[in-house]
Coordinates of C-alpha atoms in Angstrom, one line a residue:
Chain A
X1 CA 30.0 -11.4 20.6
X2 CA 32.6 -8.8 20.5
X3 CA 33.3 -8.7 24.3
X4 CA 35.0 -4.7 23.8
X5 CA 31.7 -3.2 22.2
X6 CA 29.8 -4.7 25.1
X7 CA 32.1 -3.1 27.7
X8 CA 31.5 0.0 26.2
X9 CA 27.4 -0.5 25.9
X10 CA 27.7 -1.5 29.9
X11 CA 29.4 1.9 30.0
X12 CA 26.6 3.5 28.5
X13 CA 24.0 2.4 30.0
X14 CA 25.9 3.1 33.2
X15 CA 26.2 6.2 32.2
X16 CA 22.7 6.7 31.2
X17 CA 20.9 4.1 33.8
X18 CA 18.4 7.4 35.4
X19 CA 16.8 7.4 32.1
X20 CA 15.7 3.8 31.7
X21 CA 15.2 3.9 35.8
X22 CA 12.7 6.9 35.5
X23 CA 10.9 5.7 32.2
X24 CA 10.6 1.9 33.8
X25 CA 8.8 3.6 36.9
X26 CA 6.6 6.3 34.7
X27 CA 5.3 3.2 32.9
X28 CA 5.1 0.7 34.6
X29 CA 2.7 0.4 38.1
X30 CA 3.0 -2.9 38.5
X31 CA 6.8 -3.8 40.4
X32 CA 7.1 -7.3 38.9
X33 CA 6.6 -6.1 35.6
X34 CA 9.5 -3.3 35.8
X35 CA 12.4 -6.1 35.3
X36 CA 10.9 -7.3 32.2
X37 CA 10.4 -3.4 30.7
X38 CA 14.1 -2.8 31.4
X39 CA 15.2 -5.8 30.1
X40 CA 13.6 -5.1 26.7
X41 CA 14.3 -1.7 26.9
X42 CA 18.2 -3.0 27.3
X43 CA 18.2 -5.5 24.7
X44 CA 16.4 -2.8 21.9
X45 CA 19.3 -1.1 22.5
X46 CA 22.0 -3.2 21.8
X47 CA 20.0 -4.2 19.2
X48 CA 20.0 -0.8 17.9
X49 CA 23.8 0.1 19.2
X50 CA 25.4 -0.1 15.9
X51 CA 22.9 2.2 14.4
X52 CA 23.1 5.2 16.7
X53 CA 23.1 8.1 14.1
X54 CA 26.1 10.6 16.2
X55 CA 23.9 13.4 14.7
X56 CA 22.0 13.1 17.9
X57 CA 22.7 13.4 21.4
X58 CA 23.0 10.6 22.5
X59 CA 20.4 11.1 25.3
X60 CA 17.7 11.7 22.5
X61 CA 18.8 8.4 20.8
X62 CA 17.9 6.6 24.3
X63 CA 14.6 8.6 24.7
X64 CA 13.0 7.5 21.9
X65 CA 14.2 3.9 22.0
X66 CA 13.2 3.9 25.9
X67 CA 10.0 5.5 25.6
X68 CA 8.9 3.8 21.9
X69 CA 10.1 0.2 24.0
X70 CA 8.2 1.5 27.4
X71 CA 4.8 2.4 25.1
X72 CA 4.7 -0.9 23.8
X73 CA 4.9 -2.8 27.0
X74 CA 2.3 -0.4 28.6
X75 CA 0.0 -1.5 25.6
X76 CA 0.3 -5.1 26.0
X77 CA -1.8 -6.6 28.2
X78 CA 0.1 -7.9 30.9
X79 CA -1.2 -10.9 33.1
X80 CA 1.6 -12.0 36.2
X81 CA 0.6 -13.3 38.8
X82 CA 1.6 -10.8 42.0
X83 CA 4.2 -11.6 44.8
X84 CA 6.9 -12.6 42.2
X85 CA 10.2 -11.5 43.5
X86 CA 12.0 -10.8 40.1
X87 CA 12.1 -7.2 40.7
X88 CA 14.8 -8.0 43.0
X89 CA 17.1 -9.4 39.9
X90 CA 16.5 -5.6 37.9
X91 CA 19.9 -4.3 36.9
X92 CA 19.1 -1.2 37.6
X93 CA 18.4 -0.5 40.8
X94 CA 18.5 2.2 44.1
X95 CA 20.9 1.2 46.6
X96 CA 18.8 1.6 49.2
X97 CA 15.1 2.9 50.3
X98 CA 15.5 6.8 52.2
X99 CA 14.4 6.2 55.8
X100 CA 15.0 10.1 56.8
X101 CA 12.4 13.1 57.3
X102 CA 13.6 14.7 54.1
X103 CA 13.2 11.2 52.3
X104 CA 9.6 10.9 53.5
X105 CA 8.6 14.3 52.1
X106 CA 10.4 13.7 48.7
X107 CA 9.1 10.4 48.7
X108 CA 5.6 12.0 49.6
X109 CA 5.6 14.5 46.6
X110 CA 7.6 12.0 44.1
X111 CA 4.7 9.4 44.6
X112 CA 1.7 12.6 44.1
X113 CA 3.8 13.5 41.2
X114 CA 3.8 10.0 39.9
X115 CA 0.4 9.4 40.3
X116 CA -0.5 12.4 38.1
X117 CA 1.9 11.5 35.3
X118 CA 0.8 7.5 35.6
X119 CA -2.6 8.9 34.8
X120 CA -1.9 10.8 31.4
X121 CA -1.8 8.7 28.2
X122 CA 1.1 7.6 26.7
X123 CA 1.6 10.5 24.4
X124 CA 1.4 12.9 27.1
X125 CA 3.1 10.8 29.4
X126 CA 6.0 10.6 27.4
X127 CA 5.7 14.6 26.8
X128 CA 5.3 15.2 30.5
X129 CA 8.7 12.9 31.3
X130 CA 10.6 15.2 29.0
X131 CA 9.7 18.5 30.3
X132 CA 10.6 17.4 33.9
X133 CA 13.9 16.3 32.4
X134 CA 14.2 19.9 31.5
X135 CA 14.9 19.0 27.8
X136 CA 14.2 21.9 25.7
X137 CA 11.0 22.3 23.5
X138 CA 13.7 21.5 20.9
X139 CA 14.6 18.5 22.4
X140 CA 10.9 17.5 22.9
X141 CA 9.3 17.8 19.8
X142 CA 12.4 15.7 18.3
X143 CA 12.0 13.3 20.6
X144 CA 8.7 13.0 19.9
X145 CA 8.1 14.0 16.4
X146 CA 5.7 16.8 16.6
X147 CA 6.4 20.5 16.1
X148 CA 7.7 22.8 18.9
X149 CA 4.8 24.9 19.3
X150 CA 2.9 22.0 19.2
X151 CA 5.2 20.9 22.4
X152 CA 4.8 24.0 24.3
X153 CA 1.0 24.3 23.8
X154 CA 1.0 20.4 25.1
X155 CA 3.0 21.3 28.2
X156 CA 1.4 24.5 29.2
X157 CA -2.4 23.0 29.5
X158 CA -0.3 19.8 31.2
X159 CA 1.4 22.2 34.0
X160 CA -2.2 23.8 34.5
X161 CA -3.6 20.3 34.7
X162 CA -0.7 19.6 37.3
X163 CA -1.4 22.4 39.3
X164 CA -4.8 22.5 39.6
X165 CA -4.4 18.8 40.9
X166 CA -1.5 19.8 43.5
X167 CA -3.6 22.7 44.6
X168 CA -7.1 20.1 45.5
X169 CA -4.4 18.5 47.8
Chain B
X1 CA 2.2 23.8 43.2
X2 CA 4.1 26.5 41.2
X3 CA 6.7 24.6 38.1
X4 CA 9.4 25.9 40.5
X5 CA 8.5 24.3 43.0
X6 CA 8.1 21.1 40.8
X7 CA 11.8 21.5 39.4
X8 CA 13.1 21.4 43.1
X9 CA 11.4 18.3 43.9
X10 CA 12.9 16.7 41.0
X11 CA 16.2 17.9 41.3
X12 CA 16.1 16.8 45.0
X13 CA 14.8 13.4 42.8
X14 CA 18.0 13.6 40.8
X15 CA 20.8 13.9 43.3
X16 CA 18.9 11.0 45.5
X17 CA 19.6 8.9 42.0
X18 CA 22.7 10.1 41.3
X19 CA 23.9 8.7 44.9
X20 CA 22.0 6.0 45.2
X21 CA 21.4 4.1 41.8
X22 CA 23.0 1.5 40.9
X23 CA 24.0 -0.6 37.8
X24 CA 24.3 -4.3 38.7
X25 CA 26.9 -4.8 35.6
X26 CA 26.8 -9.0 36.1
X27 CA 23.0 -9.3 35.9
X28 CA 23.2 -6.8 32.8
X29 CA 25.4 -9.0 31.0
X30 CA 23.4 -12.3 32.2
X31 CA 20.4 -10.9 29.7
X32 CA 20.8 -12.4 26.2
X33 CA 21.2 -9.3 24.6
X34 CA 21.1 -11.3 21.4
X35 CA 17.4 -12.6 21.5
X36 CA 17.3 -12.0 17.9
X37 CA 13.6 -12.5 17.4
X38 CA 10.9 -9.5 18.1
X39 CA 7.5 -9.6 17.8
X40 CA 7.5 -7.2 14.8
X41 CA 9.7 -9.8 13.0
X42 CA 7.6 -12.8 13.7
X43 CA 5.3 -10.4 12.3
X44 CA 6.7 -9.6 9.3
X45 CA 7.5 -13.3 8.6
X46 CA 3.4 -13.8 8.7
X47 CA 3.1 -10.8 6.1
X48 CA 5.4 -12.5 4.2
X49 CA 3.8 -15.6 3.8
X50 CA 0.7 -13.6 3.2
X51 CA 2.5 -12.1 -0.3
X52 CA 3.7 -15.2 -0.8
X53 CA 0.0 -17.1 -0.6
X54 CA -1.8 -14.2 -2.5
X55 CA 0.9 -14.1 -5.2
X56 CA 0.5 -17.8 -5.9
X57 CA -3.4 -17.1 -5.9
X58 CA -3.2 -14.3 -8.1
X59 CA -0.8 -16.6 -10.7
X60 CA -3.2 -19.0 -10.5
X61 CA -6.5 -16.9 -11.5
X62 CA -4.1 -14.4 -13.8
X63 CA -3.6 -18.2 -15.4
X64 CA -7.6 -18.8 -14.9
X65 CA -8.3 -15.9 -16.6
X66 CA -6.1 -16.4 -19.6
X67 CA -7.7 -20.0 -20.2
X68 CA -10.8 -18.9 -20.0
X69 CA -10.6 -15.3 -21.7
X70 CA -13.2 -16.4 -24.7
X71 CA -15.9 -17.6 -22.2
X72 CA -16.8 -13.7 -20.7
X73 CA -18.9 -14.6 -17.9
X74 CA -15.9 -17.1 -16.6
X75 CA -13.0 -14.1 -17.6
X76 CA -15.3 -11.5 -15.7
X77 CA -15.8 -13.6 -12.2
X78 CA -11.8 -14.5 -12.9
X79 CA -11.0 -10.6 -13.2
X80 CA -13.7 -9.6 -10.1
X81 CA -11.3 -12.7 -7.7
X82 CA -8.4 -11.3 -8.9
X83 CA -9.1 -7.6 -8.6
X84 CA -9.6 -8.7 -4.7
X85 CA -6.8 -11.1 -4.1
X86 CA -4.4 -7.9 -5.7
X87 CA -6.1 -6.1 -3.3
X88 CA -5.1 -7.9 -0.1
X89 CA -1.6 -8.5 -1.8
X90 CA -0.9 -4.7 -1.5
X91 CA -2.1 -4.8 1.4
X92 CA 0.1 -7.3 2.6
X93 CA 3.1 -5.4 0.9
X94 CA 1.9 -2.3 2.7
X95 CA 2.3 -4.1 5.5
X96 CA 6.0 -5.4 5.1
X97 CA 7.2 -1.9 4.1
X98 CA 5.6 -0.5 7.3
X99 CA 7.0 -3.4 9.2
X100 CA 10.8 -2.6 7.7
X101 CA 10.1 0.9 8.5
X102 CA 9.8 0.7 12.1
X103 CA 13.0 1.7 13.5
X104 CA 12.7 2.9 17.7
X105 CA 15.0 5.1 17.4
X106 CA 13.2 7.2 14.9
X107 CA 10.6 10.0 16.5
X108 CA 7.9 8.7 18.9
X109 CA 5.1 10.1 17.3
X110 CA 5.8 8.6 14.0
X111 CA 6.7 4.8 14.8
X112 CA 3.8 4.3 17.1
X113 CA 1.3 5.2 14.0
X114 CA 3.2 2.9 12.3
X115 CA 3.0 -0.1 14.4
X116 CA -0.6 0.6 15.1
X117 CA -1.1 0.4 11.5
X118 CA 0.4 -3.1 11.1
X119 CA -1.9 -3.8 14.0
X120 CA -5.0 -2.7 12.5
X121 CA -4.4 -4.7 9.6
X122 CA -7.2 -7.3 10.2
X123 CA -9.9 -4.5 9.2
X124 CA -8.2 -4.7 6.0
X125 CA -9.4 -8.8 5.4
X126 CA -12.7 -7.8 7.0
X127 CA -13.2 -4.9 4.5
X128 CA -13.1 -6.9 1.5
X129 CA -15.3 -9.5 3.0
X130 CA -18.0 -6.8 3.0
X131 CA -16.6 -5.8 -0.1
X132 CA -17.1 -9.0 -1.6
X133 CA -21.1 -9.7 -0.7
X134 CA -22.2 -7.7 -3.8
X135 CA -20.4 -10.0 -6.1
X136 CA -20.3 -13.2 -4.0
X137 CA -21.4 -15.0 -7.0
X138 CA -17.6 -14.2 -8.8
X139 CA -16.3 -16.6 -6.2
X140 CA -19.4 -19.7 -6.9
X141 CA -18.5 -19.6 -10.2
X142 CA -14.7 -19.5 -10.5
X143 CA -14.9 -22.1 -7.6
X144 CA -17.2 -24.7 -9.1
X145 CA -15.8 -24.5 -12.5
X146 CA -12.5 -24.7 -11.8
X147 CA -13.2 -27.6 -8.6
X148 CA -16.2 -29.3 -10.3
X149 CA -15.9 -28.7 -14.0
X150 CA -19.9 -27.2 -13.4
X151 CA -20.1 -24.2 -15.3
X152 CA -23.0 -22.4 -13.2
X153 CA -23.9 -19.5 -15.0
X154 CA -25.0 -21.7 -18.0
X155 CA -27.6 -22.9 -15.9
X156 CA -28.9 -19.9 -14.5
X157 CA -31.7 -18.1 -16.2
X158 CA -30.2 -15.1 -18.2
X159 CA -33.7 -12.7 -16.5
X160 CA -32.3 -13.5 -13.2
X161 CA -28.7 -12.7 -13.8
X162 CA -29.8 -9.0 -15.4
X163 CA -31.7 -8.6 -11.9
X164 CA -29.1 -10.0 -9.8
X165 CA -26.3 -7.4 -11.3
X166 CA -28.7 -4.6 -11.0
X167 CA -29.5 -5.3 -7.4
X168 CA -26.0 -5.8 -6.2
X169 CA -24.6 -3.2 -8.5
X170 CA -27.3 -0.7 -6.2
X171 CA -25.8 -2.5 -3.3
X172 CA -22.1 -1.9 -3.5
X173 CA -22.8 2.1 -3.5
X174 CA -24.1 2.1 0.0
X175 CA -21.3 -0.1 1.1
X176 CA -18.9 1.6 -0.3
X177 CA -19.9 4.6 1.7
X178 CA -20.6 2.2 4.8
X179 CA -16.9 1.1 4.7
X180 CA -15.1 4.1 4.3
X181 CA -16.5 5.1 7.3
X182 CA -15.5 2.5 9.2
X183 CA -12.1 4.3 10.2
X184 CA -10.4 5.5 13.3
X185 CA -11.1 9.0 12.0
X186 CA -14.7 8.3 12.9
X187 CA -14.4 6.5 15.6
X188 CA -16.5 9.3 17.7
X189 CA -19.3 8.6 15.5
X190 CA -21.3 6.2 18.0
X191 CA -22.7 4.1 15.4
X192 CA -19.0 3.7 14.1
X193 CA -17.8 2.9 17.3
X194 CA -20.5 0.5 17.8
X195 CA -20.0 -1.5 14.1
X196 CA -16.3 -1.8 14.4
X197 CA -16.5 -3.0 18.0
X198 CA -18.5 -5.8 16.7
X199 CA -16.8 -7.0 13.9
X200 CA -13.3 -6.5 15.0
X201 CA -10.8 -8.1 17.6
X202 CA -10.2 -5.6 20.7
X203 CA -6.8 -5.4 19.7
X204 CA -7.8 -4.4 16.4
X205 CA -10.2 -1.7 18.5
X206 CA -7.3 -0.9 20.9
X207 CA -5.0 0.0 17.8
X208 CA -7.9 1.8 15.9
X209 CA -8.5 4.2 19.4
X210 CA -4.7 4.7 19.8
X211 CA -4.1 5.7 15.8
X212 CA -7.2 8.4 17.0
X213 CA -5.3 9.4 20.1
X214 CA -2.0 10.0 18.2
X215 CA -4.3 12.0 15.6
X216 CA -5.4 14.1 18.7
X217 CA -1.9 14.7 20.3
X218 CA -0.6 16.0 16.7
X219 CA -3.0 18.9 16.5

């Protein structure tokens, strides 16, 4: 394997690790199964590395190989038995757990947040990780492959949805 | 919850990853980012023995057919057992193209139709098994001439056959219709619902339901 174009995909994901971090998490409730989601999600894109088409940013390159990768797994049907450990080999990981008052009330609204996006479907799952990633409708739909307005109708009922769920809380 | 309130909890979100995430570089290169085999490609090597079993079946009755082209009622089951093993071969060809076609880095939307056409595929086998019912016989008599040297329809009395064509001829109309229904586009049809759910796989339901979905998020 050439050992410099590795370097340089290291580098990139590096660079890029938030977006397989935040898909992993979006699609995947169970912990022991997030290690083997990144890992495919890691190895589709080396696979695909040589084939990245520079008329894309390279963040919508990731997206849809990420999120095409991340649908798959979510439609497998996984069976592992739980109290596995391997989470703790994940490349990718957060340094360590926030312990402070501020931590606890961002923790408290990511995990309300993450409940409500856990419980769309795929599709709009997908959809919904994109608009919080503030990528434009643009961006979205071609990500996604859909039109724009077709994007900005999706989000709109999605942000209703949201907040009528934040507001029974 | 307002969307700017929802932006600040995920920028809050962001700058908590941004200090604290981590890229453990020696476990990244301890994955064998060369595991060269997929599932779609194990896939597509299936489909590809498919073509390559139908083809040889279809040589082999295109070769039937030829031998027996003076005898009619042999040439016309030979034709009817072809026309259905061309069938599945398309089908199987469909199914490699799709299979080459599916590229992850192309739009969302477009490869997950794709790959859960490839995985609906099964309906396609069970389709012309319905298919066939109306002119079962095609297969009887290829099969017992050609394994048993018994030509069958010599024996048969010719009043029977005239009433047996008639009947299934009046049977393949309402089947017709029966299986063009049975498609994820109909899937809210109950009765639908209920049929395929019978005679397919659930993965073959789960793909069929998802193909729907997709169909919904488009519009």
């Amino acid at each position: 394997m050439n050992a410099n174009k590795k370097d340089i995909f290291v580098k990139t994901i590096d660079e890029h690790k938030k977006i397989i971090y935040k898909i992993v998490n979006s699609y995947c409730p169970n912990r022991e199964d997030r290690k083997d989601l990144e890992q495919e999600i890691i190895i589709q894109l080396w696979n695909s590395f040589d084939s990245y088409n520079d008329n894309y940013k390279y963040s919508t390159w990731m997206y849809r190989i990420a999120l095409n990768v991340a649908i798959s797994f979510y439609r497998k049907e996984k069976k592992r038995p739980t109290g596995s450990q391997i989470y703790n080999q994940a490349s990718i990981f957060l340094v360590e757990e926030g312990d402070g008052e501020e931590d606890a009330e961002l923790e408290y609204h990511l995990k309300l947040l993450q409940g409500f996006i856990h419980d769309l479907n795929e599709l709009n799952k997908a959809l919904m990780l994109l608009y919080l990633e503030e990528k434009s409708y643009e961006e979205i739909a071609e990500i996604l492959g859909i039109t724009k307005t077709n994007v900005a109708t999706k989000i709109s009922r999605i942000k209703l949805k949201l907040k009528n769920e934040f507001q029974k809380i | 919850m307002e969307a700017k309130e929802l932006k600040e909890i995920l920028a809050a979100y962001d700058a908590k990853l941004d200090n604290k995430l981590s890229l453990n570089i020696a476990s990244l290169k301890s994955i064998n980012l060369d595991k060269s085999e997929n599932k779609m490609q194990a896939m597509l090597k299936y489909r590809i023995v498919e073509i390559v079993a139908f083809s040889l079946l279809a040589l082999f009755i295109g070769n039937y057919i030829a031998i027996n082209w003076s005898q009619t009622h042999l040439a016309i089951s030979g034709v009817i057992v072809g026309l259905f093993t061309l069938i599945a071969l398309s089908g199987s060809i469909g199914q490699v193209v799709l299979l080459q076609q599916i590229d992850f880095s192309k739009p969302i939307v477009d490869i997950r139709k794709k790959i859960e056409l490839v995985n609906t595929h099964g309906l396609l086998f069970l389709k012309l098994i319905f298919l066939s019912t109306p002119v079962w016989w095609s297969y009887v008599v290829v099969g017992s001439d050609y394994l048993f040297s018994v030509d069958l329809y010599a024996r048969m009395d010719a009043d029977f056959v005239l009433k047996y064509l008639a009947v299934n001829f009046l049977l393949l109309i309402p089947l017709v219709w029966f299986l063009n229904k049975l498609t994820y586009k109909n899937l809210h049809v109950k009765w639908v619902r209920k049929t395929m759910g019978l005679v397919t796989g659930s993965k073959t339901m789960k793909a069929l339901a998802f193909l729907h979905d997709i169909e919904e998020f488009e519009k």
